[in-house]
Coordinates of C-alpha atoms and ligand atoms in Angstrom, one line a residue:
X237 CA 0.0 0.0 0.0
X238 CA 2.8 2.4 1.0
X239 CA 4.6 1.4 -2.1
X240 CA 1.6 2.2 -4.3
X241 CA 1.2 5.5 -2.6
X242 CA 4.9 6.4 -3.2
X243 CA 4.5 5.3 -6.8
X244 CA 1.5 7.5 -7.3
X245 CA 3.3 10.4 -5.7
X246 CA 6.4 10.1 -7.9
X247 CA 4.1 9.8 -10.9
X248 CA 2.3 13.0 -10.0
X249 CA 5.6 14.7 -9.6
X250 CA 6.8 13.6 -13.0
X251 CA 3.6 14.8 -14.6
X252 CA 3.8 18.2 -12.9
X253 CA 7.5 18.5 -13.8
X254 CA 6.9 17.8 -17.4
X255 CA 4.0 20.2 -17.5
X256 CA 6.2 22.9 -16.2
X257 CA 9.0 22.2 -18.6
X258 CA 6.8 21.8 -21.7
X259 CA 4.0 23.4 -23.7
X260 CA 1.6 20.7 -22.6
X261 CA -1.2 21.0 -20.0
X262 CA -1.3 18.4 -17.2
X263 CA -3.9 16.3 -18.9
X264 CA -2.0 16.4 -22.1
X265 CA 1.2 15.2 -20.4
X266 CA -0.8 12.3 -19.0
X267 CA -2.1 11.4 -22.5
X268 CA 1.4 11.6 -23.9
X269 CA 2.7 9.3 -21.2
X270 CA 0.0 6.8 -21.9
X271 CA 1.0 6.9 -25.5
X272 CA 4.6 6.4 -24.5
X273 CA 3.6 3.4 -22.5
X274 CA 1.7 1.9 -25.4
X275 CA 4.8 2.2 -27.7
X276 CA 7.4 1.3 -25.1
X277 CA 9.3 -1.8 -24.4
X278 CA 10.0 -2.6 -20.8
X279 CA 12.8 -5.1 -21.1
X280 CA 13.1 -6.0 -17.4
X281 CA 10.4 -5.4 -14.8
X282 CA 12.4 -2.9 -12.9
X283 CA 13.2 -0.9 -16.0
X284 CA 11.4 2.2 -16.9
X285 CA 9.4 2.1 -20.2
X286 CA 11.4 3.3 -23.2
X287 CA 10.7 3.7 -26.9
X288 CA 13.3 2.3 -29.2
X289 CA 14.6 3.8 -32.4
X290 CA 12.6 1.7 -34.8
X291 CA 9.3 2.3 -33.0
X292 CA 10.0 6.0 -33.0
X293 CA 10.8 5.9 -36.8
X294 CA 7.4 4.1 -37.3
X295 CA 5.6 6.9 -35.4
X296 CA 7.4 9.6 -37.5
X297 CA 6.5 7.8 -40.6
X298 CA 2.9 6.9 -39.8
X299 CA 1.8 10.0 -37.8
X300 CA 3.8 12.8 -39.4
X301 CA 4.6 11.4 -42.9
X302 CA 8.3 12.0 -42.3
X303 CA 9.8 9.3 -44.5
X304 CA 13.5 10.1 -44.7
X305 CA 15.6 7.5 -42.8
X306 CA 18.7 9.7 -42.5
X307 CA 16.7 12.6 -41.1
X308 CA 14.5 10.4 -38.9
X309 CA 17.5 9.0 -37.3
X310 CA 18.8 12.5 -36.6
X311 CA 15.4 13.4 -35.1
X312 CA 15.7 10.5 -32.8
X313 CA 19.1 11.6 -31.7
X314 CA 17.8 15.1 -31.0
X315 CA 15.1 13.6 -28.8
X316 CA 17.5 11.2 -27.1
X317 CA 19.2 13.7 -24.8
X318 CA 21.2 11.1 -22.8
X319 CA 22.1 9.2 -26.0
X320 CA 21.3 5.8 -24.6
X321 CA 19.5 4.7 -27.7
X322 CA 16.0 4.9 -26.2
X323 CA 13.4 7.6 -25.5
X324 CA 12.5 7.8 -21.8
X325 CA 9.2 9.4 -20.7
X326 CA 10.9 12.7 -20.2
X327 CA 12.7 12.7 -23.5
X328 CA 9.5 11.8 -25.3
X329 CA 7.3 14.5 -23.7
X330 CA 10.0 17.3 -23.9
X331 CA 11.0 16.3 -27.4
X332 CA 7.4 16.4 -28.6
X333 CA 6.9 19.8 -26.9
X334 CA 9.4 21.4 -29.3
X335 CA 8.4 19.2 -32.2
X336 CA 4.7 19.9 -32.0
X337 CA 4.4 23.2 -30.1
X338 CA 7.9 24.8 -29.9
X339 CA 8.6 28.5 -30.3
X340 CA 10.7 29.5 -33.2
X341 CA 13.7 29.7 -30.8
X342 CA 13.1 26.2 -29.6
X343 CA 12.6 24.9 -33.0
X344 CA 15.8 26.4 -34.4
X345 CA 17.9 24.9 -31.6
X346 CA 16.3 21.6 -32.4
X347 CA 16.8 21.7 -36.1
X348 CA 20.4 22.8 -35.5
X349 CA 20.9 19.7 -33.4
X350 CA 19.4 17.6 -36.1
X351 CA 21.8 19.0 -38.8
X352 CA 24.9 19.1 -36.6
X353 CA 25.7 15.5 -37.2
X354 CA 28.9 15.2 -35.2
X355 CA 27.6 17.5 -32.5
X356 CA 30.6 19.8 -32.5
X357 CA 28.5 23.0 -32.4
X358 CA 28.8 23.8 -36.1
X359 CA 27.1 22.8 -39.3
X360 CA 30.0 22.2 -41.7
X361 CA 30.1 22.2 -45.5
X362 CA 30.4 18.4 -45.3
X363 CA 27.3 18.1 -43.1
X364 CA 25.3 20.4 -45.4
X365 CA 26.5 18.4 -48.4
X366 CA 25.3 15.1 -46.9
X367 CA 21.8 16.4 -46.0
X368 CA 21.3 18.3 -49.3
X369 CA 22.6 15.3 -51.4
X370 CA 20.1 13.1 -49.5
X371 CA 17.1 15.4 -50.0
X372 CA 17.7 16.9 -53.4
X373 CA 17.3 14.7 -56.5
X374 CA 20.1 15.6 -58.9
X375 CA 19.9 15.1 -62.7
X376 CA 21.9 12.0 -63.6
X377 CA 22.6 13.6 -67.0
X378 CA 24.6 16.4 -65.5
X379 CA 28.3 16.1 -65.9
X380 CA 28.9 16.6 -62.2
X381 CA 25.6 16.1 -60.3
X382 CA 27.2 17.4 -57.1
X383 CA 27.9 20.7 -58.6
X384 CA 24.4 22.1 -58.0
X385 CA 24.6 21.1 -54.4
X386 CA 28.0 22.7 -53.9
X387 CA 26.6 25.9 -55.4
X388 CA 23.7 25.8 -53.1
X389 CA 26.0 25.4 -50.1
X390 CA 27.9 28.5 -51.2
X391 CA 24.6 30.4 -51.4
X392 CA 23.6 29.2 -47.9
X393 CA 27.0 30.2 -46.5
X394 CA 26.9 33.6 -48.1
X395 CA 23.5 34.1 -46.5
X396 CA 24.0 32.7 -43.1
X397 CA 27.7 32.5 -42.3
X398 CA 27.9 35.8 -40.5
X399 CA 31.4 35.5 -39.2
X400 CA 32.8 34.0 -42.4
X401 CA 34.5 30.9 -41.1
X402 CA 32.8 28.7 -43.7
X403 CA 30.6 26.8 -41.2
X404 CA 27.5 27.7 -39.4
X405 CA 27.6 28.2 -35.7
X406 CA 24.4 28.2 -33.7
X407 CA 24.7 32.0 -33.5
X408 CA 24.9 32.3 -37.4
X409 CA 22.0 29.9 -37.7
X410 CA 19.9 31.7 -35.1
X411 CA 20.4 35.1 -36.7
X412 CA 19.5 33.7 -40.1
X413 CA 16.4 31.8 -39.1
X414 CA 15.0 34.6 -36.9
X415 CA 15.2 36.9 -39.9
X416 CA 13.7 34.3 -42.2
X417 CA 11.6 31.6 -40.6
X418 CA 11.1 29.8 -43.9
X419 CA 14.8 28.7 -43.7
X420 CA 14.1 26.7 -40.6
X421 CA 14.2 23.3 -42.4
X422 CA 16.7 24.3 -45.0
X423 CA 18.7 21.0 -45.0
X424 CA 15.6 18.7 -45.0
X425 CA 12.3 18.1 -43.3
X426 CA 12.5 17.4 -39.6
X427 CA 9.3 19.1 -38.3
X428 CA 5.7 18.0 -38.9
X429 CA 3.3 19.9 -41.1
X430 CA 0.6 21.7 -39.0
X431 CA -2.2 19.4 -40.3
X432 CA -0.4 16.3 -39.0
X433 CA 0.4 18.0 -35.7
X434 CA -3.3 18.7 -35.2
X435 CA -4.4 15.3 -36.3
X436 CA -1.9 13.6 -33.9
X437 CA -2.9 15.8 -31.0
X438 CA -6.6 15.4 -31.4
X439 CA -6.2 11.6 -32.1
X440 CA -4.8 11.2 -28.5
X441 CA -7.3 13.6 -27.0
X442 CA -5.2 16.8 -26.7
X443 CA -6.5 20.3 -27.4
X444 CA -5.8 21.7 -30.8
X445 CA -5.9 25.2 -32.3
X446 CA -7.9 25.0 -35.5
X447 CA -5.9 25.7 -38.7
X448 CA -7.0 28.9 -40.5
Ligands
CA688 CA1 17.4 8.4 -23.8
CA689 CA1 29.1 19.6 -37.0

């Protein structure tokens, strides 16, 4: 009995914590935790429920129509803050808070993390090249199909590399995106379209703002 009470108490604390740290209401946090539970594996009885990479990729694919394996893996890593290869309840709710309801500042920090593949704090030419090559279909007939991508990288650097060191720092990136929100996903889709966000939220019983 005491045990159950303690469990309920720590559960309530978790829900309140996540509510405070996220854009979700208390009842929405509870709904998201239920969804986490449904999708989680609990390998041993003492383990906390966790969502694995494949399950998360399925959710991105089915719920948000994000179909790019390379980017979906990067999205997983952006959610997986402690890099243990699983999404805990906290990582799930806080990740979704930015993903579904984040401010532009939160979203740009998130997309930066997605694109900064080696997590060194910069988006390098090579990283840009990889993402653009992955998301842009080049003409096979062209003599050098990579030429167009290289040109595009130079355009991006000209636009965003404010301190001219040939790579994008978070500061460069921030400055550029805040000026032009449309560039937020410039290296490939890693956020859901509003219609899928609303569909997802209402399907689990959360409040949604109608799209105008
Ligand atoms: Ca984790
Ligand atoms: Ca990097």
